[in-house]
Amino acid sequence: MKKVNAKPFLKWAGGKTQLLEELDKRLPKKLIEEGAIENYVEPFVGGGALFFYLKKKYDVKSAYLLDINPELIVSYIAIKRNNKKVIQILKDMENEYLRKTNDERSEYYYQVRRSFNKEGKEFDFKRYNAKWPDRAAKLIFLNKTCYNGLFRQNSKGEFNVPFGRYNNPTICDENNIIEVSKALENTSIMCADFEESSKYIKKGTLVYLDPPYRPLTATSSFTNYAKDGFTDDEQIRLAKFFRRMDEKGAYLILSNSDHKNENPEDQFFDELYKEYHIDRVMANRMINCQADKRGYIQELIITNY
């Protein structure tokens, strides 16, 4: 087993780094005892915190990572195929950015953002080409220097997060990008709806489902990681998918927000997943526009075993 020491290369709203201990506790005992995961599927990969954690701790023989966000998938594939080019471009951007004054940094940030959005209108997201490492580097740069380090798009599909004032951000984490590239060996990465992952799921497959969280309040939605949101109808479609994959004999783990934080009478997820194991765990909700709303709340971890 090749040791890989990778961590998420992007900060992602709803990232699961803080839940890794709780998720690890709930991994299927059979897989833990064997020390190997024959097949791993993650249909909403996002920042990939659990994937990278598993690659560090277990022998993951094969993996399939999917997400409906094309920008994210471009970055994963570019790092897998040409991490040296991504690193080179990021280093150049980092060097230029860090020697500027704060006002100049802001100007540079918006210049990169405008360029990123303009190029996105003509970009070929289907076929890998020489422009992919540049696009990946720009996304990483924007993610490391924008406000709160999140990814958000408007209805036109444009990245619209404002500038963040960080004194000394790590824009190019060269060692981690190299490790990420190693972690992505023997891994298939694709831009697709979560239901597409069913063709890679069979008996004994470990599946982690981390959809855009159902917003706790009307103003707390960070589900626009793609220009189309993730509605209650989508959550219901996902629950039906969960049942179908359960019937295949896969090991399923799903996480989501717990609406009992806001409304103790809310039974939405308790009803959707009533025949499965529902655990409530504490998580620190960091990304919120209101400081007094940040803090520890319950989140759900649902398993079928």
Tab-separated table of N, CA and C in Angstrom, residues 36-137:
chain	number	residue	atom	x	y	z
A	36	ALA	N	-8.670	-2.701	3.776
A	36	ALA	CA	-8.707	-2.367	2.348
A	36	ALA	C	-10.131	-2.058	1.914
A	37	ILE	N	-10.240	-1.151	0.971
A	37	ILE	CA	-11.534	-0.804	0.380
A	37	ILE	C	-11.423	-1.111	-1.107
A	38	GLU	N	-12.119	-2.149	-1.518
A	38	GLU	CA	-12.012	-2.583	-2.921
A	38	GLU	C	-12.535	-1.519	-3.877
A	39	ASN	N	-13.646	-0.896	-3.509
A	39	ASN	CA	-14.280	0.058	-4.423
A	39	ASN	C	-14.939	1.167	-3.623
A	40	TYR	N	-14.604	2.407	-3.944
A	40	TYR	CA	-15.142	3.576	-3.236
A	40	TYR	C	-15.783	4.513	-4.253
A	41	VAL	N	-16.987	4.981	-3.937
A	41	VAL	CA	-17.695	5.899	-4.839
A	41	VAL	C	-18.173	7.110	-4.040
A	42	GLU	N	-17.877	8.301	-4.552
A	42	GLU	CA	-18.347	9.530	-3.913
A	42	GLU	C	-19.038	10.399	-4.975
A	43	PRO	N	-20.366	10.422	-4.979
A	43	PRO	CA	-21.108	11.124	-6.036
A	43	PRO	C	-21.183	12.641	-5.897
A	44	PHE	N	-20.811	13.184	-4.725
A	44	PHE	CA	-20.761	14.638	-4.524
A	44	PHE	C	-19.389	14.951	-3.926
A	45	VAL	N	-18.338	14.863	-4.703
A	45	VAL	CA	-17.006	14.859	-4.104
A	45	VAL	C	-16.635	16.165	-3.415
A	46	GLY	N	-17.054	17.315	-3.940
A	46	GLY	CA	-16.720	18.587	-3.293
A	46	GLY	C	-15.236	18.683	-3.006
A	47	GLY	N	-14.873	19.034	-1.769
A	47	GLY	CA	-13.468	19.145	-1.402
A	47	GLY	C	-12.762	17.809	-1.227
A	48	GLY	N	-13.538	16.720	-1.119
A	48	GLY	CA	-12.952	15.375	-1.061
A	48	GLY	C	-12.302	14.998	0.262
A	49	ALA	N	-12.720	15.618	1.375
A	49	ALA	CA	-12.060	15.375	2.658
A	49	ALA	C	-12.041	13.892	3.042
A	50	LEU	N	-13.185	13.216	2.908
A	50	LEU	CA	-13.221	11.803	3.302
A	50	LEU	C	-12.402	10.947	2.339
A	51	PHE	N	-12.468	11.227	1.062
A	51	PHE	CA	-11.683	10.476	0.071
A	51	PHE	C	-10.195	10.538	0.409
A	52	PHE	N	-9.667	11.750	0.643
A	52	PHE	CA	-8.245	11.893	0.942
A	52	PHE	C	-7.885	11.227	2.271
A	53	TYR	N	-8.784	11.297	3.224
A	53	TYR	CA	-8.572	10.646	4.518
A	53	TYR	C	-8.467	9.129	4.340
A	54	LEU	N	-9.366	8.559	3.554
A	54	LEU	CA	-9.355	7.117	3.324
A	54	LEU	C	-8.092	6.684	2.588
A	55	LYS	N	-7.646	7.504	1.636
A	55	LYS	CA	-6.438	7.171	0.877
A	55	LYS	C	-5.199	7.193	1.767
A	56	LYS	N	-5.258	7.991	2.818
A	56	LYS	CA	-4.134	8.079	3.756
A	56	LYS	C	-4.115	6.869	4.697
A	57	LYS	N	-5.298	6.380	5.050
A	57	LYS	CA	-5.412	5.375	6.114
A	57	LYS	C	-5.622	3.949	5.618
A	58	TYR	N	-6.242	3.808	4.444
A	58	TYR	CA	-6.591	2.472	3.951
A	58	TYR	C	-6.074	2.261	2.534
A	59	ASP	N	-6.072	1.004	2.146
A	59	ASP	CA	-5.703	0.662	0.775
A	59	ASP	C	-6.977	0.717	-0.081
A	60	VAL	N	-7.167	1.825	-0.776
A	60	VAL	CA	-8.346	1.994	-1.636
A	60	VAL	C	-7.959	1.520	-3.040
A	61	LYS	N	-8.498	0.388	-3.431
A	61	LYS	CA	-8.084	-0.249	-4.690
A	61	LYS	C	-8.563	0.539	-5.917
A	62	SER	N	-9.823	0.952	-5.883
A	62	SER	CA	-10.351	1.749	-6.999
A	62	SER	C	-11.354	2.752	-6.445
A	63	ALA	N	-11.467	3.895	-7.123
A	63	ALA	CA	-12.384	4.937	-6.651
A	63	ALA	C	-12.995	5.678	-7.833
A	64	TYR	N	-14.223	6.150	-7.609
A	64	TYR	CA	-14.952	6.935	-8.607
A	64	TYR	C	-15.458	8.197	-7.922
A	65	LEU	N	-15.010	9.341	-8.404
A	65	LEU	CA	-15.406	10.625	-7.833
A	65	LEU	C	-16.241	11.379	-8.854
A	66	LEU	N	-17.426	11.823	-8.429
A	66	LEU	CA	-18.310	12.566	-9.320
A	66	LEU	C	-18.735	13.871	-8.652
A	67	ASP	N	-19.056	14.841	-9.465
A	67	ASP	CA	-19.662	16.078	-8.990
A	67	ASP	C	-20.286	16.761	-10.197
A	68	ILE	N	-21.365	17.488	-9.945
A	68	ILE	CA	-22.051	18.161	-11.051
A	68	ILE	C	-21.404	19.507	-11.384
A	69	ASN	N	-20.444	19.927	-10.547
A	69	ASN	CA	-19.782	21.208	-10.763
A	69	ASN	C	-18.601	21.020	-11.718
A	70	PRO	N	-18.693	21.531	-12.961
A	70	PRO	CA	-17.622	21.304	-13.931
A	70	PRO	C	-16.298	21.950	-13.550
A	71	GLU	N	-16.344	23.104	-12.859
A	71	GLU	CA	-15.101	23.774	-12.461
A	71	GLU	C	-14.300	22.888	-11.499
A	72	LEU	N	-14.999	22.272	-10.591
A	72	LEU	CA	-14.366	21.397	-9.615
A	72	LEU	C	-13.713	20.202	-10.304
A	73	ILE	N	-14.443	19.602	-11.215
A	73	ILE	CA	-13.945	18.410	-11.905
A	73	ILE	C	-12.743	18.751	-12.783
A	74	VAL	N	-12.760	19.913	-13.435
A	74	VAL	CA	-11.603	20.364	-14.214
A	74	VAL	C	-10.363	20.410	-13.328
A	75	SER	N	-10.523	20.924	-12.108
A	75	SER	CA	-9.387	21.055	-11.196
A	75	SER	C	-8.840	19.691	-10.774
A	76	TYR	N	-9.728	18.770	-10.424
A	76	TYR	CA	-9.283	17.430	-10.050
A	76	TYR	C	-8.519	16.761	-11.201
A	77	ILE	N	-9.096	16.826	-12.392
A	77	ILE	CA	-8.479	16.148	-13.535
A	77	ILE	C	-7.161	16.817	-13.925
A	78	ALA	N	-7.110	18.142	-13.877
A	78	ALA	CA	-5.871	18.859	-14.225
A	78	ALA	C	-4.748	18.491	-13.258
A	79	ILE	N	-5.063	18.405	-11.961
A	79	ILE	CA	-4.044	18.024	-10.976
A	79	ILE	C	-3.612	16.574	-11.185
A	80	LYS	N	-4.563	15.709	-11.496
A	80	LYS	CA	-4.225	14.306	-11.743
A	80	LYS	C	-3.310	14.164	-12.963
A	81	ARG	N	-3.598	14.923	-14.017
A	81	ARG	CA	-2.891	14.727	-15.288
A	81	ARG	C	-1.638	15.577	-15.440
A	82	ASN	N	-1.620	16.758	-14.833
A	82	ASN	CA	-0.454	17.631	-15.015
A	82	ASN	C	-0.262	18.532	-13.798
A	83	ASN	N	0.043	17.914	-12.657
A	83	ASN	CA	0.195	18.701	-11.437
A	83	ASN	C	1.356	19.689	-11.535
A	84	LYS	N	2.395	19.355	-12.295
A	84	LYS	CA	3.551	20.256	-12.431
A	84	LYS	C	3.151	21.587	-13.053
A	85	LYS	N	2.295	21.534	-14.070
A	85	LYS	CA	1.853	22.765	-14.738
A	85	LYS	C	0.971	23.591	-13.802
A	86	VAL	N	0.062	22.928	-13.086
A	86	VAL	CA	-0.802	23.632	-12.125
A	86	VAL	C	0.073	24.342	-11.087
A	87	ILE	N	1.078	23.641	-10.570
A	87	ILE	CA	1.974	24.209	-9.554
A	87	ILE	C	2.742	25.400	-10.115
A	88	GLN	N	3.250	25.256	-11.319
A	88	GLN	CA	4.029	26.346	-11.937
A	88	GLN	C	3.193	27.620	-12.082
A	89	ILE	N	1.976	27.477	-12.579
A	89	ILE	CA	1.105	28.649	-12.771
A	89	ILE	C	0.731	29.253	-11.412
A	90	LEU	N	0.393	28.396	-10.452
A	90	LEU	CA	0.022	28.884	-9.117
A	90	LEU	C	1.173	29.612	-8.432
A	91	LYS	N	2.389	29.090	-8.589
A	91	LYS	CA	3.568	29.732	-7.984
A	91	LYS	C	3.749	31.135	-8.549
A	92	ASP	N	3.603	31.251	-9.867
A	92	ASP	CA	3.737	32.567	-10.513
A	92	ASP	C	2.681	33.536	-9.972
A	93	MET	N	1.451	33.059	-9.838
A	93	MET	CA	0.373	33.902	-9.329
A	93	MET	C	0.633	34.294	-7.866
A	94	GLU	N	1.079	33.316	-7.076
A	94	GLU	CA	1.360	33.574	-5.668
A	94	GLU	C	2.459	34.631	-5.509
A	95	ASN	N	3.543	34.469	-6.280
A	95	ASN	CA	4.654	35.426	-6.193
A	95	ASN	C	4.205	36.837	-6.558
A	96	GLU	N	3.411	36.933	-7.617
A	96	GLU	CA	2.934	38.248	-8.043
A	96	GLU	C	1.991	38.858	-7.011
A	97	TYR	N	1.113	38.037	-6.464
A	97	TYR	CA	0.107	38.513	-5.507
A	97	TYR	C	0.738	38.987	-4.198
A	98	LEU	N	1.651	38.196	-3.650
A	98	LEU	CA	2.180	38.478	-2.311
A	98	LEU	C	3.073	39.712	-2.248
A	99	ARG	N	3.627	40.121	-3.380
A	99	ARG	CA	4.479	41.318	-3.326
A	99	ARG	C	3.701	42.621	-3.521
A	100	LYS	N	2.379	42.506	-3.674
A	100	LYS	CA	1.546	43.694	-3.876
A	100	LYS	C	1.038	44.262	-2.549
A	101	THR	N	0.644	45.520	-2.575
A	101	THR	CA	-0.042	46.115	-1.423
A	101	THR	C	-1.463	45.552	-1.375
A	102	ASN	N	-2.174	45.805	-0.286
A	102	ASN	CA	-3.521	45.250	-0.157
A	102	ASN	C	-4.458	45.758	-1.249
A	103	ASP	N	-4.361	47.037	-1.578
A	103	ASP	CA	-5.203	47.586	-2.650
A	103	ASP	C	-4.853	46.955	-3.991
A	104	GLU	N	-3.562	46.758	-4.212
A	104	GLU	CA	-3.125	46.123	-5.471
A	104	GLU	C	-3.559	44.664	-5.526
A	105	ARG	N	-3.547	44.005	-4.370
A	105	ARG	CA	-4.018	42.611	-4.318
A	105	ARG	C	-5.493	42.526	-4.693
A	106	SER	N	-6.280	43.459	-4.175
A	106	SER	CA	-7.704	43.492	-4.493
A	106	SER	C	-7.910	43.675	-5.992
A	107	GLU	N	-7.168	44.585	-6.569
A	107	GLU	CA	-7.273	44.842	-8.013
A	107	GLU	C	-6.889	43.599	-8.809
A	108	TYR	N	-5.814	42.933	-8.391
A	108	TYR	CA	-5.349	41.724	-9.065
A	108	TYR	C	-6.383	40.607	-8.949
A	109	TYR	N	-6.960	40.465	-7.753
A	109	TYR	CA	-7.984	39.446	-7.524
A	109	TYR	C	-9.154	39.625	-8.495
A	110	TYR	N	-9.663	40.836	-8.601
A	110	TYR	CA	-10.820	41.078	-9.482
A	110	TYR	C	-10.449	40.934	-10.957
A	111	GLN	N	-9.206	41.212	-11.262
A	111	GLN	CA	-8.729	41.006	-12.636
A	111	GLN	C	-8.753	39.511	-12.974
A	112	VAL	N	-8.252	38.685	-12.048
A	112	VAL	CA	-8.269	37.227	-12.253
A	112	VAL	C	-9.710	36.721	-12.315
A	113	ARG	N	-10.570	37.238	-11.448
A	113	ARG	CA	-11.970	36.804	-11.435
A	113	ARG	C	-12.669	37.138	-12.752
A	114	ARG	N	-12.427	38.353	-13.251
A	114	ARG	CA	-13.034	38.738	-14.550
A	114	ARG	C	-12.544	37.828	-15.666
A	115	SER	N	-11.251	37.577	-15.681
A	115	SER	CA	-10.660	36.704	-16.692
A	115	SER	C	-11.242	35.288	-16.587
A	116	PHE	N	-11.360	34.780	-15.373
A	116	PHE	CA	-11.897	33.443	-15.122
A	116	PHE	C	-13.329	33.331	-15.652
A	117	ASN	N	-14.146	34.333	-15.376
A	117	ASN	CA	-15.545	34.305	-15.812
A	117	ASN	C	-15.681	34.466	-17.318
A	118	LYS	N	-14.851	35.326	-17.893
A	118	LYS	CA	-14.895	35.539	-19.346
A	118	LYS	C	-14.475	34.270	-20.087
A	119	GLU	N	-13.389	33.668	-19.641
A	119	GLU	CA	-12.886	32.452	-20.295
A	119	GLU	C	-13.863	31.289	-20.125
A	120	GLY	N	-14.613	31.304	-19.025
A	120	GLY	CA	-15.558	30.224	-18.753
A	120	GLY	C	-16.662	30.107	-19.782
A	121	LYS	N	-16.977	31.226	-20.430
A	121	LYS	CA	-18.061	31.217	-21.432
A	121	LYS	C	-17.685	30.406	-22.674
A	122	GLU	N	-16.391	30.332	-22.985
A	122	GLU	CA	-15.940	29.614	-24.175
A	122	GLU	C	-15.166	28.338	-23.831
A	123	PHE	N	-15.039	28.042	-22.564
A	123	PHE	CA	-14.162	26.947	-22.139
A	123	PHE	C	-14.760	25.589	-22.495
A	124	ASP	N	-13.890	24.669	-22.928
A	124	ASP	CA	-14.315	23.306	-23.245
A	124	ASP	C	-14.181	22.439	-21.993
A	125	PHE	N	-15.307	22.238	-21.317
A	125	PHE	CA	-15.314	21.444	-20.090
A	125	PHE	C	-15.401	19.944	-20.364
A	126	LYS	N	-15.570	19.566	-21.625
A	126	LYS	CA	-15.783	18.155	-21.968
A	126	LYS	C	-14.475	17.420	-22.239
A	127	ARG	N	-13.565	18.073	-22.984
A	127	ARG	CA	-12.332	17.404	-23.410
A	127	ARG	C	-11.115	18.069	-22.783
A	128	TYR	N	-10.277	17.266	-22.164
A	128	TYR	CA	-9.066	17.797	-21.542
A	128	TYR	C	-8.173	18.419	-22.607
A	129	ASN	N	-7.648	19.596	-22.293
A	129	ASN	CA	-6.700	20.246	-23.207
A	129	ASN	C	-5.721	21.092	-22.399
A	130	ALA	N	-4.813	21.784	-23.085
A	130	ALA	CA	-3.725	22.534	-22.437
A	130	ALA	C	-4.230	23.664	-21.546
A	131	LYS	N	-5.485	24.078	-21.708
A	131	LYS	CA	-6.018	25.180	-20.901
A	131	LYS	C	-6.501	24.733	-19.512
A	132	TRP	N	-6.653	23.436	-19.325
A	132	TRP	CA	-7.214	22.950	-18.050
A	132	TRP	C	-6.326	23.265	-16.839
A	133	PRO	N	-4.995	23.077	-16.898
A	133	PRO	CA	-4.173	23.425	-15.726
A	133	PRO	C	-4.263	24.915	-15.365
A	134	ASP	N	-4.359	25.764	-16.372
A	134	ASP	CA	-4.483	27.206	-16.118
A	134	ASP	C	-5.806	27.517	-15.417
A	135	ARG	N	-6.871	26.867	-15.875
A	135	ARG	CA	-8.184	27.094	-15.254
A	135	ARG	C	-8.193	26.574	-13.816
A	136	ALA	N	-7.601	25.413	-13.606
A	136	ALA	CA	-7.521	24.856	-12.252
A	136	ALA	C	-6.745	25.799	-11.331
A	137	ALA	N	-5.629	26.332	-11.812
A	137	ALA	CA	-4.800	27.241	-11.007
A	137	ALA	C	-5.578	28.502	-10.648
